Short mmCIF file of C-alpha atoms in Angstrom, two decimals:
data_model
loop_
_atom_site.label_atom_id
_atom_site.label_comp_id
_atom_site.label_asym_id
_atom_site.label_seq_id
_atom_site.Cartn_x
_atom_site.Cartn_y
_atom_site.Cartn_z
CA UNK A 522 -65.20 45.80 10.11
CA UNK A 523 -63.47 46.27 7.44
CA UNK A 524 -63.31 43.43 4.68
CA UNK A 525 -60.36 43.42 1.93
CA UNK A 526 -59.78 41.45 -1.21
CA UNK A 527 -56.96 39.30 -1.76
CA UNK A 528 -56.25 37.25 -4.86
CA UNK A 529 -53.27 35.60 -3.12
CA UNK A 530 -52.55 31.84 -1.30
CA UNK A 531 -53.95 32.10 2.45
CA UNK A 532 -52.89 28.26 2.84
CA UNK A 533 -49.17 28.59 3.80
CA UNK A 534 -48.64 29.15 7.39
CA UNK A 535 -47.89 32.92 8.00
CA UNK A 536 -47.24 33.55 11.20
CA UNK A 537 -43.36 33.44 10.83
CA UNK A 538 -42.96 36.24 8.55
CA UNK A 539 -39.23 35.70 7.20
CA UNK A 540 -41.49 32.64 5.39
CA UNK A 541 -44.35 34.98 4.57
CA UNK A 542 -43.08 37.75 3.08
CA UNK A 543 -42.28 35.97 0.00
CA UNK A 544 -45.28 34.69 -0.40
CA UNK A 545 -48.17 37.21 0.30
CA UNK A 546 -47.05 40.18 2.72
CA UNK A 547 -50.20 41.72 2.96
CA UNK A 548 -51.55 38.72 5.43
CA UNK A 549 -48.81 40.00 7.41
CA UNK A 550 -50.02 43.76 7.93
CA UNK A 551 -52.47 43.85 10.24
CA UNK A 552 -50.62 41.14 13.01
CA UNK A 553 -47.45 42.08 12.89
CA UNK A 554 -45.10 45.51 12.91
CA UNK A 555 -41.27 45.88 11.38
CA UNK A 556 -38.46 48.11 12.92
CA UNK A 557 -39.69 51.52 10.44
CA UNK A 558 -42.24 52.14 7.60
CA UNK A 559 -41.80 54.03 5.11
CA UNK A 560 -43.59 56.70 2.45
CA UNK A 561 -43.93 56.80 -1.01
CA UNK A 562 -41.81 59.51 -1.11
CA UNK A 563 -39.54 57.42 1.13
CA UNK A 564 -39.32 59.02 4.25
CA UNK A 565 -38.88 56.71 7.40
CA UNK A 566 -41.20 56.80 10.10
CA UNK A 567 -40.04 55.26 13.36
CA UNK A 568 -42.18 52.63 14.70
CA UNK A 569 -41.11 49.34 16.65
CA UNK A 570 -37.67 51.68 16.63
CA UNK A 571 -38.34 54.95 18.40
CA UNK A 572 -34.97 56.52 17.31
CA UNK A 573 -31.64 55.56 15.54
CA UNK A 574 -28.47 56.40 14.52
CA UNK A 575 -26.62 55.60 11.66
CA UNK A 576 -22.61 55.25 10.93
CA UNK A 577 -21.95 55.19 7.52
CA UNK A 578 -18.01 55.07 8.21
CA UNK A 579 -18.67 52.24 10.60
CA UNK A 580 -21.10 50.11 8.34
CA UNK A 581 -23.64 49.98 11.58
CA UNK A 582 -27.22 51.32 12.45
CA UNK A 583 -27.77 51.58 16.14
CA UNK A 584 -31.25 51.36 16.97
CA UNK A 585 -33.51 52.24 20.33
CA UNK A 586 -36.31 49.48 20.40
CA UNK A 587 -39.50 51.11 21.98
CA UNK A 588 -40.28 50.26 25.46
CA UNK A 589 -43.49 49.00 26.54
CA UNK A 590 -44.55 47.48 23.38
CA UNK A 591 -46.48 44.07 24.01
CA UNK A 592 -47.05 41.32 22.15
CA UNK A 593 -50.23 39.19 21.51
CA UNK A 594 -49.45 36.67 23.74
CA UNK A 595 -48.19 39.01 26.47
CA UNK A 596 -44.55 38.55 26.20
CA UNK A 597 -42.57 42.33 25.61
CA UNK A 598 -40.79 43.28 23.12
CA UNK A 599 -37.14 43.56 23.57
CA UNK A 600 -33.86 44.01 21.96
CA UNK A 601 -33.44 40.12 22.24
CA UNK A 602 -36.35 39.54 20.38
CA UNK A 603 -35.47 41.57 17.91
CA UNK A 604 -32.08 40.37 17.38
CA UNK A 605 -33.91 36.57 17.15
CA UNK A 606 -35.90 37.48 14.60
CA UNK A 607 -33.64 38.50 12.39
CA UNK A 608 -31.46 34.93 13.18
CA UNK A 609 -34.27 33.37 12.25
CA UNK A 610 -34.47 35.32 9.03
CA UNK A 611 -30.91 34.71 8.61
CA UNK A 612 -31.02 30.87 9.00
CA UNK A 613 -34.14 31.05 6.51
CA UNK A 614 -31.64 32.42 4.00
CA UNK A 615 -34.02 35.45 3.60
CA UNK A 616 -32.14 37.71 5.36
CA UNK A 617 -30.82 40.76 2.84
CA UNK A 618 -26.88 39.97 1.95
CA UNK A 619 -26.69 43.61 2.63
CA UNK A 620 -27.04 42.90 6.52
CA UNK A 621 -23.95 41.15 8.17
CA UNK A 622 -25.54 40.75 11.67
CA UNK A 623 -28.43 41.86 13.94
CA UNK A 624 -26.73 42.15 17.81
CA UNK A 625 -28.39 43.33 20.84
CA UNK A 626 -26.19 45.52 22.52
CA UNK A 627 -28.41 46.12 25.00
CA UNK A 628 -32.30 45.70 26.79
CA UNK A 629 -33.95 47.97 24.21
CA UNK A 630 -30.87 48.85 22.19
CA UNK A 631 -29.75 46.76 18.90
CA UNK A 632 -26.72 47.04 16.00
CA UNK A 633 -27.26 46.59 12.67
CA UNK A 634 -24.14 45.43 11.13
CA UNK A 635 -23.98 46.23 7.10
CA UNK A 636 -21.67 44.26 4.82
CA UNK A 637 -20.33 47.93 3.57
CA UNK A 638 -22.18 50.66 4.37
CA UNK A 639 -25.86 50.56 2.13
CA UNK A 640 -27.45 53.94 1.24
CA UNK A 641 -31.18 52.10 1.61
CA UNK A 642 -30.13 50.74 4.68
CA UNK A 643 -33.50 51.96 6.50
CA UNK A 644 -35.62 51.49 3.30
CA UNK A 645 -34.83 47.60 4.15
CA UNK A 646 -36.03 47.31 7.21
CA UNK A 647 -38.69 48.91 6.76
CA UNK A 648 -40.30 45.66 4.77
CA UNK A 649 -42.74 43.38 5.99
CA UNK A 650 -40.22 40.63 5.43
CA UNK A 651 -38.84 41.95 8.45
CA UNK A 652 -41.40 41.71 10.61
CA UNK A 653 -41.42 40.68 13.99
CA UNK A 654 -43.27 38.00 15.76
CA UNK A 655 -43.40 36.22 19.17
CA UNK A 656 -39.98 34.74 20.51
CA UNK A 657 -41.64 33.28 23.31
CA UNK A 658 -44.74 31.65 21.04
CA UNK A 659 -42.39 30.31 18.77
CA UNK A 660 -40.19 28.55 21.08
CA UNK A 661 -43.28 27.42 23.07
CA UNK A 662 -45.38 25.81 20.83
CA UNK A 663 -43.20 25.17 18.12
CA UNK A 664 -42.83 26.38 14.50
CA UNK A 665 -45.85 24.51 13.31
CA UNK A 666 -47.99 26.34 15.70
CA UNK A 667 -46.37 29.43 15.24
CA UNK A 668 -46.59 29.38 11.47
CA UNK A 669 -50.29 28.91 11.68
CA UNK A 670 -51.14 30.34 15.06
CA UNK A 671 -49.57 34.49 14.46
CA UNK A 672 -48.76 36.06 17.00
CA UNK A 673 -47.01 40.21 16.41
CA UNK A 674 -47.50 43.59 18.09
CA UNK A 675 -49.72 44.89 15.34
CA UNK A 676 -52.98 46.69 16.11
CA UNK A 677 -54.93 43.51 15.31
CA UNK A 678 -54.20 39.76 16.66
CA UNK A 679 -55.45 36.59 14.09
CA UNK A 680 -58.78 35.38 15.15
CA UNK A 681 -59.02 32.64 12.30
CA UNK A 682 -58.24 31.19 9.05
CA UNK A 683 -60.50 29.51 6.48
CA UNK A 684 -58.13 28.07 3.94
CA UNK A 685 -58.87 29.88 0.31
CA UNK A 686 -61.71 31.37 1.99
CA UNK A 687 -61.01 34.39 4.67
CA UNK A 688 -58.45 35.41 6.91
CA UNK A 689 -60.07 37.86 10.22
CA UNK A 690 -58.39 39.62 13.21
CA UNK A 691 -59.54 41.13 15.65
CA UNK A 692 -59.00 44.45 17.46
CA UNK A 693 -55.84 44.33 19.84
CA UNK A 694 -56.70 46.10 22.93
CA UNK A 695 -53.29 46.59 24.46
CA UNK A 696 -51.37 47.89 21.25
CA UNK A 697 -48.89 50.52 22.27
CA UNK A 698 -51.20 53.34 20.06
CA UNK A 699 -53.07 54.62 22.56
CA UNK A 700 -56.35 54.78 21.20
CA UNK A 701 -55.96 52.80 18.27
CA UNK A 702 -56.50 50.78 16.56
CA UNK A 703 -60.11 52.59 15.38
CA UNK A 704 -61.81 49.35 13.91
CA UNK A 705 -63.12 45.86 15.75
CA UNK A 706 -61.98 43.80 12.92
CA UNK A 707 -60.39 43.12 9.80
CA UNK A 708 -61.03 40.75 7.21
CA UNK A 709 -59.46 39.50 4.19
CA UNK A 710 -61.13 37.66 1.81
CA UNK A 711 -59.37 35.82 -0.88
CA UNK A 712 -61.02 35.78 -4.27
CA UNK A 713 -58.89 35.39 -7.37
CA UNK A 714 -61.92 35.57 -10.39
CA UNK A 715 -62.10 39.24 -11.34
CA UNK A 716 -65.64 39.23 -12.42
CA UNK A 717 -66.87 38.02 -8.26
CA UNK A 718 -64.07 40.34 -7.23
CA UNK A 719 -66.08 43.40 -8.82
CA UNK A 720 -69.61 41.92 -7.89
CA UNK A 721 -68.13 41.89 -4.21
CA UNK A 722 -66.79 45.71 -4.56
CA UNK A 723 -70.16 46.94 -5.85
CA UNK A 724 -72.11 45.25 -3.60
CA UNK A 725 -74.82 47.35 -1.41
CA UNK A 726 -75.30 44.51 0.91
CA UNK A 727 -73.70 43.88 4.55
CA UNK A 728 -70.95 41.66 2.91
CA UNK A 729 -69.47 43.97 0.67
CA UNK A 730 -65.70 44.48 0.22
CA UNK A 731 -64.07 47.60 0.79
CA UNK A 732 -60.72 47.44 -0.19
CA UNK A 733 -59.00 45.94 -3.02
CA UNK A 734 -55.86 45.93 -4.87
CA UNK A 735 -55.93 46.05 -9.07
CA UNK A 736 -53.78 45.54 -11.69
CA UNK A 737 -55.64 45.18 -14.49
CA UNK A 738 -56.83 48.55 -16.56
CA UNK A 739 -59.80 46.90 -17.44
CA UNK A 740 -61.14 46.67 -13.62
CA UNK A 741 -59.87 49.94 -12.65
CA UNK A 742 -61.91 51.57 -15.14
CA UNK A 743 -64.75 49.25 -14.19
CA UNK A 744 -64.40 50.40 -10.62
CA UNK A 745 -63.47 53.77 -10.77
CA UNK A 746 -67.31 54.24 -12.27
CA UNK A 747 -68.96 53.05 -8.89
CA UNK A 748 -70.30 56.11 -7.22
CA UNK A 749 -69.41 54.45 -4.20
CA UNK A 750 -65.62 53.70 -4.54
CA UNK A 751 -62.69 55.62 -5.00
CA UNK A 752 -59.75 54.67 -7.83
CA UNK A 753 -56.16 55.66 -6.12
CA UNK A 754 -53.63 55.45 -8.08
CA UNK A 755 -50.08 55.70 -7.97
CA UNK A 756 -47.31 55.85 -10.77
CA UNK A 757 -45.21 53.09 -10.01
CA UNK A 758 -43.23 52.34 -13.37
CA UNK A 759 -43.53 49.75 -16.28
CA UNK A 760 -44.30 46.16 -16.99
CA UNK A 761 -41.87 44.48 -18.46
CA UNK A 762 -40.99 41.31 -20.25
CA UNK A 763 -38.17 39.54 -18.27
CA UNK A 764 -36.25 36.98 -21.11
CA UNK A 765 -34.35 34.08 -19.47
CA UNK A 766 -31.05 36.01 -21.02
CA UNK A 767 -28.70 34.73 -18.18
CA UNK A 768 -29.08 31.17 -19.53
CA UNK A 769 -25.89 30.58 -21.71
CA UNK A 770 -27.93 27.50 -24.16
CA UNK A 771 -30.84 29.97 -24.56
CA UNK A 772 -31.82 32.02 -27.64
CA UNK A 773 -32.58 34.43 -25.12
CA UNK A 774 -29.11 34.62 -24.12
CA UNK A 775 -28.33 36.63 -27.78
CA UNK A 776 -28.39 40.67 -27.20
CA UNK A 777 -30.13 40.40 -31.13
CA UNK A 778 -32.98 38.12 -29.43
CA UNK A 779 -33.73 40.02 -26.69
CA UNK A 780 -33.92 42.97 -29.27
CA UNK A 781 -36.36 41.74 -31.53
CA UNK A 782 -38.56 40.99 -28.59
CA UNK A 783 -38.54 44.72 -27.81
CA UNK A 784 -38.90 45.79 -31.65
CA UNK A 785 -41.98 43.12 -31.76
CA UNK A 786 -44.14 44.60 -29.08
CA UNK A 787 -46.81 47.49 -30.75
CA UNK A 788 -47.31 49.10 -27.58
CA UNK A 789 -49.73 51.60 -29.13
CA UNK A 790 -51.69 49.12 -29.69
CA UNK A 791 -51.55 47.02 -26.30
CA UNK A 792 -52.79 50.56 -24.39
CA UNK A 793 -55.66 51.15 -26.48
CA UNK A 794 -57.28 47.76 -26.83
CA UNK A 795 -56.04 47.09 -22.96
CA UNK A 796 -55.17 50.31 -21.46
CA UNK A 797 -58.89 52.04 -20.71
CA UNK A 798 -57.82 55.29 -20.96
CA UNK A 799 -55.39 54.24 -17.58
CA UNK A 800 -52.11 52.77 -19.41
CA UNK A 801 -49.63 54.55 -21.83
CA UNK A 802 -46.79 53.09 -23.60
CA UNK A 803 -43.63 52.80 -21.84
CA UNK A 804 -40.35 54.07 -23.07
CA UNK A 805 -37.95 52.70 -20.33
CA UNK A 806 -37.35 50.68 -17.25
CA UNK A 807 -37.43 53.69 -14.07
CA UNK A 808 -41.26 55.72 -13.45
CA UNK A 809 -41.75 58.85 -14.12
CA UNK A 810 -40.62 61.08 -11.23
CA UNK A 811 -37.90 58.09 -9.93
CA UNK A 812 -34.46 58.38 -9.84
CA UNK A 813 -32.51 57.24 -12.81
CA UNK A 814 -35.34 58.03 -15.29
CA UNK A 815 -33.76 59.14 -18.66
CA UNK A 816 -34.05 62.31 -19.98
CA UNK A 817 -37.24 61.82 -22.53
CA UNK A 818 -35.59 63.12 -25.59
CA UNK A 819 -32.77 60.06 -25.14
CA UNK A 820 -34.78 57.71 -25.14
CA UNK A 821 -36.68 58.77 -28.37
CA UNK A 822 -36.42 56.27 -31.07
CA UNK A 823 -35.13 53.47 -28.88
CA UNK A 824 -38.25 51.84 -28.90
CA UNK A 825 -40.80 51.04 -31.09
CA UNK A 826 -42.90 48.74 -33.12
CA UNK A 827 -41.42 47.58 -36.47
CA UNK A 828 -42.01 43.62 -36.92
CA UNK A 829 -39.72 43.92 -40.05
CA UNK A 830 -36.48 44.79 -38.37
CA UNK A 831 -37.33 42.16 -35.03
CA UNK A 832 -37.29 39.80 -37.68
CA UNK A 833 -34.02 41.13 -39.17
CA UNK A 834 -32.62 41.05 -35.29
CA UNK A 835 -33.44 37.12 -35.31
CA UNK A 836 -31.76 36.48 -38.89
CA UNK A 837 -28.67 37.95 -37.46
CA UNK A 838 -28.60 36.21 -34.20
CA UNK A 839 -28.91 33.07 -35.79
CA UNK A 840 -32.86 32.43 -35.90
CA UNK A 841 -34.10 32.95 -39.32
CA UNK A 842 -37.31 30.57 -38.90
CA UNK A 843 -37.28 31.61 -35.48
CA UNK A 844 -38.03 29.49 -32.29
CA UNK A 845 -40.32 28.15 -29.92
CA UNK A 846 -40.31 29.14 -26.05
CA UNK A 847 -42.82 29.94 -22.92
CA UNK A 848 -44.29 32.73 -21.97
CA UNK A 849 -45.13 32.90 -18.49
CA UNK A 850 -47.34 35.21 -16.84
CA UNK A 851 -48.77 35.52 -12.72
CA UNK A 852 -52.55 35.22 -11.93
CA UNK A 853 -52.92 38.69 -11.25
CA UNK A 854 -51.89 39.89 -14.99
CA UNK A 855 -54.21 40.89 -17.52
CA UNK A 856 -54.50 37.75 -19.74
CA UNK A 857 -55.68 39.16 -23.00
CA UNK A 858 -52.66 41.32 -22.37
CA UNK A 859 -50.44 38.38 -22.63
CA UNK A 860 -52.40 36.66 -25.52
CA UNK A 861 -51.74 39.72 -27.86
CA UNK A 862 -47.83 39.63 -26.85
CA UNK A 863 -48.32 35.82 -28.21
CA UNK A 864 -49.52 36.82 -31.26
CA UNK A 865 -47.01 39.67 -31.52
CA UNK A 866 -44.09 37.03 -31.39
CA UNK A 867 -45.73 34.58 -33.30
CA UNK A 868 -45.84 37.17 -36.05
CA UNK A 869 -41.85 37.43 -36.36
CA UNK A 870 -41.12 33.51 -35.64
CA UNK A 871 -40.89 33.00 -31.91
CA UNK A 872 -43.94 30.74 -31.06
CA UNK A 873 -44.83 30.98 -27.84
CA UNK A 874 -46.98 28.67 -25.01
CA UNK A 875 -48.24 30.68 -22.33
CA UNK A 876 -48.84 29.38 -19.10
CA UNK A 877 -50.09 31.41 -15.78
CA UNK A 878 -48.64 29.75 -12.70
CA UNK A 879 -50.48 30.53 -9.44
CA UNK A 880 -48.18 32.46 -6.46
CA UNK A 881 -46.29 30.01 -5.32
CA UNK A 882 -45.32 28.22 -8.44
CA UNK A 883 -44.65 31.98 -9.44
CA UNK A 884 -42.51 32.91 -6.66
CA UNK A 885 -40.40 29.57 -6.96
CA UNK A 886 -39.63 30.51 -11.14
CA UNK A 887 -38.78 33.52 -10.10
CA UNK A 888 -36.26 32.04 -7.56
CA UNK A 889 -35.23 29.37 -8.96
CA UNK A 890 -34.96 30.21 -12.86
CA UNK A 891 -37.10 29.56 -16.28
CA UNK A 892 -36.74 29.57 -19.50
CA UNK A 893 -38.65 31.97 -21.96
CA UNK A 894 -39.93 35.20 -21.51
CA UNK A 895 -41.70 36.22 -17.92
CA UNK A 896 -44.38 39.35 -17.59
CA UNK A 897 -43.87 41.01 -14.95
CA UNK A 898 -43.49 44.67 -13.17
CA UNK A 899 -40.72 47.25 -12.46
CA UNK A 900 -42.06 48.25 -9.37
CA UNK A 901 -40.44 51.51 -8.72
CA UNK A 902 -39.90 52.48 -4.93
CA UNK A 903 -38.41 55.41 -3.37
CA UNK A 904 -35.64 53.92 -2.81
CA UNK A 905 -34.45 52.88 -6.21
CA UNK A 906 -31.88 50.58 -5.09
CA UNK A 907 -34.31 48.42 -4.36
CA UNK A 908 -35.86 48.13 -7.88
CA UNK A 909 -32.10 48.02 -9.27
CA UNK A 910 -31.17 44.85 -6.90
CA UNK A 911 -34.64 42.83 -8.00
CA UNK A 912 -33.57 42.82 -12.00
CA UNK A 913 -29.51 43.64 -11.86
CA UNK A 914 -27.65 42.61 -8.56
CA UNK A 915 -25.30 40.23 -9.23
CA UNK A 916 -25.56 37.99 -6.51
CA UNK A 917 -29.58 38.80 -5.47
CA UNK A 918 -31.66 35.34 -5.63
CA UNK A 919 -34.61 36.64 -7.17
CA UNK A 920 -35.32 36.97 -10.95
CA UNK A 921 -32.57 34.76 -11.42
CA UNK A 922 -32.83 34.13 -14.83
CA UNK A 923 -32.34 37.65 -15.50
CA UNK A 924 -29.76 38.28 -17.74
CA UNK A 925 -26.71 40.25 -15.57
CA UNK A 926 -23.33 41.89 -17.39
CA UNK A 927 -20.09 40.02 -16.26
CA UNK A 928 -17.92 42.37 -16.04
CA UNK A 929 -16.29 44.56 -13.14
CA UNK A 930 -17.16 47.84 -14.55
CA UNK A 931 -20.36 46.86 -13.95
CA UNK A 932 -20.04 45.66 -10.61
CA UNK A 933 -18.02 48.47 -9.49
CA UNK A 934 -21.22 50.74 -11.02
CA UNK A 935 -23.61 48.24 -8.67
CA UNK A 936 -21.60 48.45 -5.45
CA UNK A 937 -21.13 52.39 -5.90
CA UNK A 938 -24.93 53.00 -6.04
CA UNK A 939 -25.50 51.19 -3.40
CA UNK A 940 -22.78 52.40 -1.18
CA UNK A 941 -22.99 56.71 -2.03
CA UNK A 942 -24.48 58.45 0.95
CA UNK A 943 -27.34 59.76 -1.04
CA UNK A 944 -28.97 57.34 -4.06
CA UNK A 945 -27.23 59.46 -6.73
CA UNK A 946 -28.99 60.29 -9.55
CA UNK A 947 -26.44 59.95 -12.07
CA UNK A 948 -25.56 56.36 -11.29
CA UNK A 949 -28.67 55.16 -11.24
CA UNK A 950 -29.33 57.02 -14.63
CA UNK A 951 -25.79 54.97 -15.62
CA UNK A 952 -27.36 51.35 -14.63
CA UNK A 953 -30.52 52.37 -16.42
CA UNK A 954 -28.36 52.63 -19.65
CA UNK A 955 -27.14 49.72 -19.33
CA UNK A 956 -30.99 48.15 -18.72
CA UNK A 957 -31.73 49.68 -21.93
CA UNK A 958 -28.40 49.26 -24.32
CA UNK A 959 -28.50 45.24 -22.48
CA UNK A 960 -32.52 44.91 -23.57
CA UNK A 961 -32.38 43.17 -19.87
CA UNK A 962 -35.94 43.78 -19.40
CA UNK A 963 -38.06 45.41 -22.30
CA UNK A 964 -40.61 47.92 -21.20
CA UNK A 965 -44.09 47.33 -22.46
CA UNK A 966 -46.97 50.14 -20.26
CA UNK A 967 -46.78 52.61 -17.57
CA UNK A 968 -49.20 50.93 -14.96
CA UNK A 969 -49.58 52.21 -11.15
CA UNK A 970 -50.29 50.82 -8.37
CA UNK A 971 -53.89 51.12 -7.89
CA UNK A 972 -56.46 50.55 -4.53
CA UNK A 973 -59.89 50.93 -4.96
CA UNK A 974 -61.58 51.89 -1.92
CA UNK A 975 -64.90 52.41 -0.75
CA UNK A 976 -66.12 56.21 0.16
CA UNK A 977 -66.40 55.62 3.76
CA UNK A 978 -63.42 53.76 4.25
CA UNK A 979 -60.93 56.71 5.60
CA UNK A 980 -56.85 56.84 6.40
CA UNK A 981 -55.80 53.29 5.53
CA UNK A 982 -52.83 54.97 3.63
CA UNK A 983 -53.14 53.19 0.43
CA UNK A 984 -50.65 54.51 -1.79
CA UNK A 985 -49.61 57.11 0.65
CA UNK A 986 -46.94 54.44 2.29
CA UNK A 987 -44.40 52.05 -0.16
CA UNK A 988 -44.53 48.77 -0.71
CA UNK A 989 -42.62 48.09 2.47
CA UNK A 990 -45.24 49.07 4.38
CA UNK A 991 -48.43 48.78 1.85
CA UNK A 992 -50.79 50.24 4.52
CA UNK A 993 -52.06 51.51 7.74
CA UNK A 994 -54.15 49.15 9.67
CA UNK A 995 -54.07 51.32 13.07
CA UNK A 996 -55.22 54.61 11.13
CA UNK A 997 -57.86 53.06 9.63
CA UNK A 998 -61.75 53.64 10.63
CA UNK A 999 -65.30 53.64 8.85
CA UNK A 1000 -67.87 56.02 8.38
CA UNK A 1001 -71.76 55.41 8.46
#
C-alpha cells in the first residue's frame, strides 16, 4: 500500500468526474482514466485513445478508442461511452467552450468537433476533468449512487470512503496493463493541519504517509531534511495577487490601484522571512523556461518595492486615505505569507481583512466573483494556453473577477494564440505584456510544484507528468 496526503474535501460525491474535477482531481486518479496524459514537457501519451488524427483545416480530432478496455463493473469501453461522457460534461456546463461536440462515428472510433481549430486541443483532453466513468453504472443506479459509488477503467477500483477521514482502492485485476497495476492498494488520507501532515511523513511506524503534495516553503524545507524522503520539485511559475479589477464600482477597477498593490509588495523580504532558501522573487506572470516569458532585461525595473510611490499611485487614482477591502487566501497557502501582504497594504492605506475559505467556498469565489484581492498561483503548464485562458479569456468562467481588456485588439491577440498551429512564442510573449502593462495579476515568488516522497516509493511520476495528469498510479510500486 501506498498511503497519500490530501488536504482537500473527500465529502462531495466523486464518482462523476465532470463534478469532480473542480473540486479535488486527485481523488479521481487512481479510479478513473481520460482520452491522453500528458508530460511536463507536454508531450501526449495515448491512453484510453490508442491513436488519433487531427484536422486543423477541419476543426476535428478523430480518435481510435482502445479495444478491450473494461470497466469496474464489467461493462466495455466504447466509442458510445465516450461520446456520453462528454454529454454529460456538456450538460454540466463543464465542458471546455473550445469543444463544439463529442460524436461517435463509430464502435471504437469518435470526432472531436472544435469551435475553430485550438492549438492545445490534445493538452485538453488530457485533464482529469475529462475523465471517464461507467455509462452503464450511472444509468443503473442512478447519479446518487454513481457520484458516491466510482466506478472508471483505472488501475485501481474505490473500496471505501470515510468522510474527512480516508479514501482506499484497491488493486483492479482486469485493467488493460497487463501486469499492472504493481501495488494492492492505495490510500488517501485527508489531513489539512501542516504540523500532523509532517508528523505523518516522518513517521517510522506502519501508518506512515508516503506521498504528499506542498506548497508551503516552510514544509518543504522541513521535509526535504528527512533522510527518508525525497523533495521533487518542479518550476511551475509565480503566485500572484488576483485584484477584483473587472468590477466597474471597485477601487480595484483603477489601473493606478492595481499598481500600487504591485509597488507595495517587498518581495525581498517575503522570500527571506518565508522563502527557506526555496522561493525567489518574481518578476512576471510566465515560469522560467515557459513560453511567453519576457526577456529578463525588459522586465528590469518594472517591479519593485517602493511604499512611497504605491501611495502616490492611490493619490492619483482617487484614494488619498486609501480604502478598506478583503484579502482572500485558500487553505493550502502559507498564512504568515498572507499576514505580511496585510501589513504591506496597511502600510500605504488599503486595510485589509483576510479570510481563508476552505475548497469549495474557494472554488465557488473563484467562479462566481469577489471583491478584493485573491492569492493565488500562475500555474504554468506546457501548454501555455491553458495558463493564458485561467486569468485572460474573455469568456472563460473561472477567475471571473479578473480584470479582462475590452477591446478587439485584444481579442483578436486571444483567438490567434489559441488558433496558430504551434503555441507561438511571440504571441504569448504579446499577452504577457499586456498581463504586465494591465497589472492584471501582480507577481509576488517563484514557487514549484513540489511532492515529497518517501525513498522507497518508485515511478509514481510526480512532476514528471502535468497537471492534467498529476501522476501515475499503474507505474507505481514499493520497495522493502
Amino acid at each position: 500500500m501506498v498511503r497519500i496526503i490530501s488536504s482537500g474535501d473527500n465529502s462531495l460525491p466523486f464518482g462523476t468526474p465532470w463534478v469532480t474535477a473542480t473540486i479535488n482531481p486527485v481523488m479521481i486518479v487512481p479510479f478513473a482514466e481520460a482520452l491522453c496524459g500528458e508530460t511536463t514537457e507536454g508531450v501526449i501519451l495515448p491512453s484510453l485513445m490508442e491513436s488519433w488524427e487531427i484536422k486543423p483545416e477541419e476543426s476535428v480530432i478523430i480518435m481510435n478508442v482502445r479495444k478491450g478496455v473494461k470497466f469496474h463493473d464489467g461493462s466495455d469501453l466504447t466509442a458510445e461511452v465516450v461520446e456520453w461522457n462528454f454529454k454529460m460534461s456538456q450538460d454540466s456546463g463543464y465542458l471546455n467552450p473550445g469543444i463544439a461536440k463529442v460524436e461517435a462515428i463509430g464502435d471504437y472510433q469518435i470526432a472531436v468537433w472544435m469551435n475553430g481549430y485550438l492549438n492545445n486541443c490534445l493538452n485538453i483532453l488530457a485533464s482529469h476533468a475529462f475523465s471517464l466513468c461507467s455509462m452503464e453504472n450511472f444509468i443503473k443506479n442512478g447519479e446518487t449512487y454513481a457520484g458516491e459509488n466510482p466506478v472508471g477503467t483505472g488501475p485501481f477500483k474505490f473500496n471505501n470512503k470515510k468522510i474527512g477521514i480516508s479514501i482506499t482502492y484497491d488493486r483492479f485485476d482486469n485493467y488493460w496493463q497487463e501486469g499492472k497495476p504493481y501495488l494492492d492498494n492505495i490510500e488517501y488520507v485527508f489531513i489539512t493541519d501542516v504540523m500532523t501532515q509532517n508528523v505523518a511523513m516522518m513517521s517510522a511506524t506502519s501508518d506512515a504517509a508516503d506521498v504528499i503534495g506542498v506548497s508551503s516553503a516552510e514544509q518543504m524545507a522541513l521535509l526535504r531534511d528527512d533522510p527518508n524522503l525525497t523533495l521533487n520539485l518542479l518550476p511551475i511559475g509565480p503566485t500572484i495577487m488576483m485584484p477584483s479589477g473587472i468590477n466597474k464600482d471597485s477601487p480595484w477597477n483603477k489601473l493606478e490601484v492595481r499598481q500600487a498593490l504591485a509597488w507595495a509588495l517587498d518581495r525581498e523580504a517575503i522570500c527571506e522571512a518565508r522563502g527557506f532558501g526555496i522561493f525567489t522573487p518574481a518578476t512576471q506572470f510566465v515560469g522560467e523556461g515557459y513560453k511567453g516569458r519576457l526577456p529578463d532585461e525588459e522586465v528590469a525595473g518594472t517591479l519593485g518595492y517602493d511604499p512611497v510611490k504605491a501611495r502616490a499611485l492611490l493619490a492619483s487614482a482617487g484614494y488619498p486615505n486609501g480604502f478598506s477591502s478583503e484579502l482572500f487566501g485558500t487553505t493550502s497557502v502559507d498564512r504568515e505569507t498572507v499576514v505580511a501582504i496585510q501589513n504591506m497594504l496597511t502600510d500605504i492605506g488599503i486595510d485589509c481583512e483576510i479570510s481563508f475559505p476552505e475548497a469549495g467556498a474557494s472554488t465557488n469565489l473563484t467562479q462566481n466573483g469577489w471583491e478584493g484581492v485573491f492569492f493565488g498561483m500562475a500555474r504554468a503548464q506546457a501548454s501555455i494556453t491553458t495558463l493564458y485562458r485561467r486569468f485572460i479569456d474573455p469568456g472563460f468562467t473561472y477567475n471571473v473577477s479578473i480584470y479582462r481588456p475590452d477591446t478587439d485588439e485584444f481579442r483578436d491577440l486571444y483567438a490567434l494564440s489559441r488558433s496558430t498551429p504551434e503555441m507561438e512564442h511571440s504571441i504569448m510573449q504579446e499577452l504577457s505584456r499586456i498581463i504586465r502593462d494591465d497589472m492584471i495579476v501582480i507577481p509576488i515568488y517563484d514557487t514549484y510544484e513540489a511532492y515529497v516522497i518517501r525513498n522507497n516509493v518508485h515511478d509514481s511520476g510526480h512532476t514528471k507528468y502535468g497537471a492534467t495528469t498529476i501522476y501515475l498510479p499503474q507505474d507505481m510500486w514499493r520497495s522493502k
